[in-house]
Amino acid sequence: MPLLKRKPFSLLDAPDDLKPEEMVFQIRFTKEIFRDYCEYLKRINLYRQRIWTCKSTGKSNLTYEEALVSEKQANEKVQQFPKELMEPVLRDVQFSMLPLRDLVGSIAVKLKERLLVGTEIYGRKNNRIYPCKIVKVIDEEVEKTQYQVAWLDKDKKVTESAVVSGEDLIKKKLPFSRDVLKAFVRESTCRSAPWVLHDKLALKYGISTNLPKELTNKISPKRKHAKKDTDANNGECKRKKLNIDADIEDDLPIKYPIDDLLVRPAADDPVFVARPPPTRDFKVPMECVGDLLMIWDFCCCYSKLLNLSPFSLDDFENAICYKDSNIVLIVESYSALLRLLIKDDGDYFIALQKKKRKPKISLVTWTDYMCDFLELVGNEEFSSHLSTIKRGHYGILNIHAKLAIFAQLIGEALACNMMREKLDEYIEERKALAAEKRGEAIEQGRKRRERKEMVKAALNGNEINVDAEQHHTSVNSGKKQDKTSEKHVNKVKADTDVMIASGKNSIVKGSKKLMNVEKNKTEDMTNIKERKEYLEREMEKRFIRTNPLGKDRDYNRYWYFRKDARIFVESCDNKQWGYYATKPELDALMGSLNEKGEREKALKKQLEKRYNKISGEMQKKSKEAQRIQMEEEAALRRSSRVRAPPRENPARAFLKYVNKLKED
């Protein structure tokens, strides 16, 4: 369960006297039941605040529901952890004093370097690569560990045994990511510094629970007696916790935004525009639209890494639906992904070496490389399409199969070393750009404060000068009314004239200073805007992944892809897709969002942030479509005596695709 202030949070029990026909309010994700609507809103308001922590991953600043989802995902990752590796990993975790990141790193390196008995891998023998199985780990207390292996034939039968060094074995990647290992460590332990396993796990794998002597002095007495104190005051702590929970709920006011489904019409609501229905004229089946968008977005955003010229979504959709087998756009896309796997020197590269394939993929041989990949994957669905592809009839495969092969290739590409290194590089560069952006924002704030102080100082100087002029006026009036001695009057007048002269000079200087401040402010604002746009462009170049803009009241997701001037809508059940392609539709969508709901408020904020860019691209695309339509109508109105050349069909533009980034 999610933690509140790093402590467990108890849910409310259902009322004992609840009747079946009674109308109540229920929280969707906790199943808590309330009779009073105000109490229900207070509880919801507590859950939607970012004060919760995921118990499994340690992530903080989450809402209660986000923490639940995080725990569920962490538990799913833990289920993927190989059982044969649990015992050696748990032994390394028990009583370790390393931070989680360092602990996971050391375990990952150890597992990769040290192979376990029973592992099937490839090894080098007589300058060739053969499959083998680890029979025994020979530890002769030397720098390089040796292994007794059994060489296997095609049917995985043992042909002979031999002792080889670790350098002669081709080590595979770990069957899990470091995130999975982190989640496993957190789920398996009850505390950190040092890490201590749950008693059941330690007993199951025969791991000692006695604290090592070298760690006894490193743990403070408070920690030693913490459990005893907790048990002694268990009842008192529970009572205090319940009181704290009650105080939190009572102190929280009901304020907007709240959950969208709880928003009710009010007199102060603005006039909402009817939300336009999205267009759904896709050529592929509706259940394939999500995969189509994902594959196209990946190929376009990582085109330089793949050495693949970008193409439009319409061209990709038309190419996927086309029945010819050797469409250049499709062949080049597959080939680019396969080349990336070959460069990775992984399992696919080894499989090609065994078949003595050349590393160059062409328009004629691409199906052979594709079949090698599908055989390596070993998927039953893919195996049923192998004979069709080998005969050169890839085009007659159904759209589901074509997109499934693409999705499998992209999944393997994302796991290869070259892609991970590039992503890590992009992440570090984005962090550096973000830090630079924050630093410049701080510097801009400092300059704004300095300008305000300069303006204030200049204004104070002008006030002093105005007092001098008033003094001069009073002296002149006194001269007219009381005619005192001429010498005294001349002396006063001379002194006053000096004050006025200096005052006028300071006024001029003050006004010039104000003008300079305003001029510098205008120049700074221009430079700041240009600099901000430059940093945003640089961050956009370091693309990591496309995230949805947000969700509406009914949990429908809204997507915007950088290479397409449309807003795509995905239904909450992932079964329906649509899109908005014009500026009036975008305006109507934004006018239909209610900012009292937290989801629609966040969605509207993202749309407003990108409004100029999206609407500009939509208008540009609409004008281009109108121009093409007008040209076609003008061609139809020509005299039949003038024979004009036939116009090209835009739906067949993908046939002219050329990969200009292809490696020689």
mmCIF file of N, CA and C in Angstrom, residues 244 408 496 528 556:
data_model
loop_
_atom_site.group_PDB
_atom_site.id
_atom_site.type_symbol
_atom_site.label_atom_id
_atom_site.label_comp_id
_atom_site.label_asym_id
_atom_site.label_seq_id
_atom_site.Cartn_x
_atom_site.Cartn_y
_atom_site.Cartn_z
ATOM 1 N N ILE A 244 -3.924 11.653 13.354
ATOM 2 C CA ILE A 244 -3.242 12.449 12.325
ATOM 3 C C ILE A 244 -4.020 12.417 11.022
ATOM 4 N N GLN A 408 8.152 -6.121 -33.207
ATOM 5 C CA GLN A 408 9.161 -7.011 -32.633
ATOM 6 C C GLN A 408 10.568 -6.510 -32.936
ATOM 7 N N THR A 496 19.918 79.298 -4.870
ATOM 8 C CA THR A 496 18.792 78.537 -5.423
ATOM 9 C C THR A 496 19.024 78.200 -6.879
ATOM 10 N N ILE A 528 16.458 36.934 -24.357
ATOM 11 C CA ILE A 528 15.948 35.847 -23.515
ATOM 12 C C ILE A 528 15.011 34.954 -24.310
ATOM 13 N N ASN A 556 -9.835 9.528 -22.060
ATOM 14 C CA ASN A 556 -9.319 9.405 -23.420
ATOM 15 C C ASN A 556 -7.996 10.150 -23.515
#
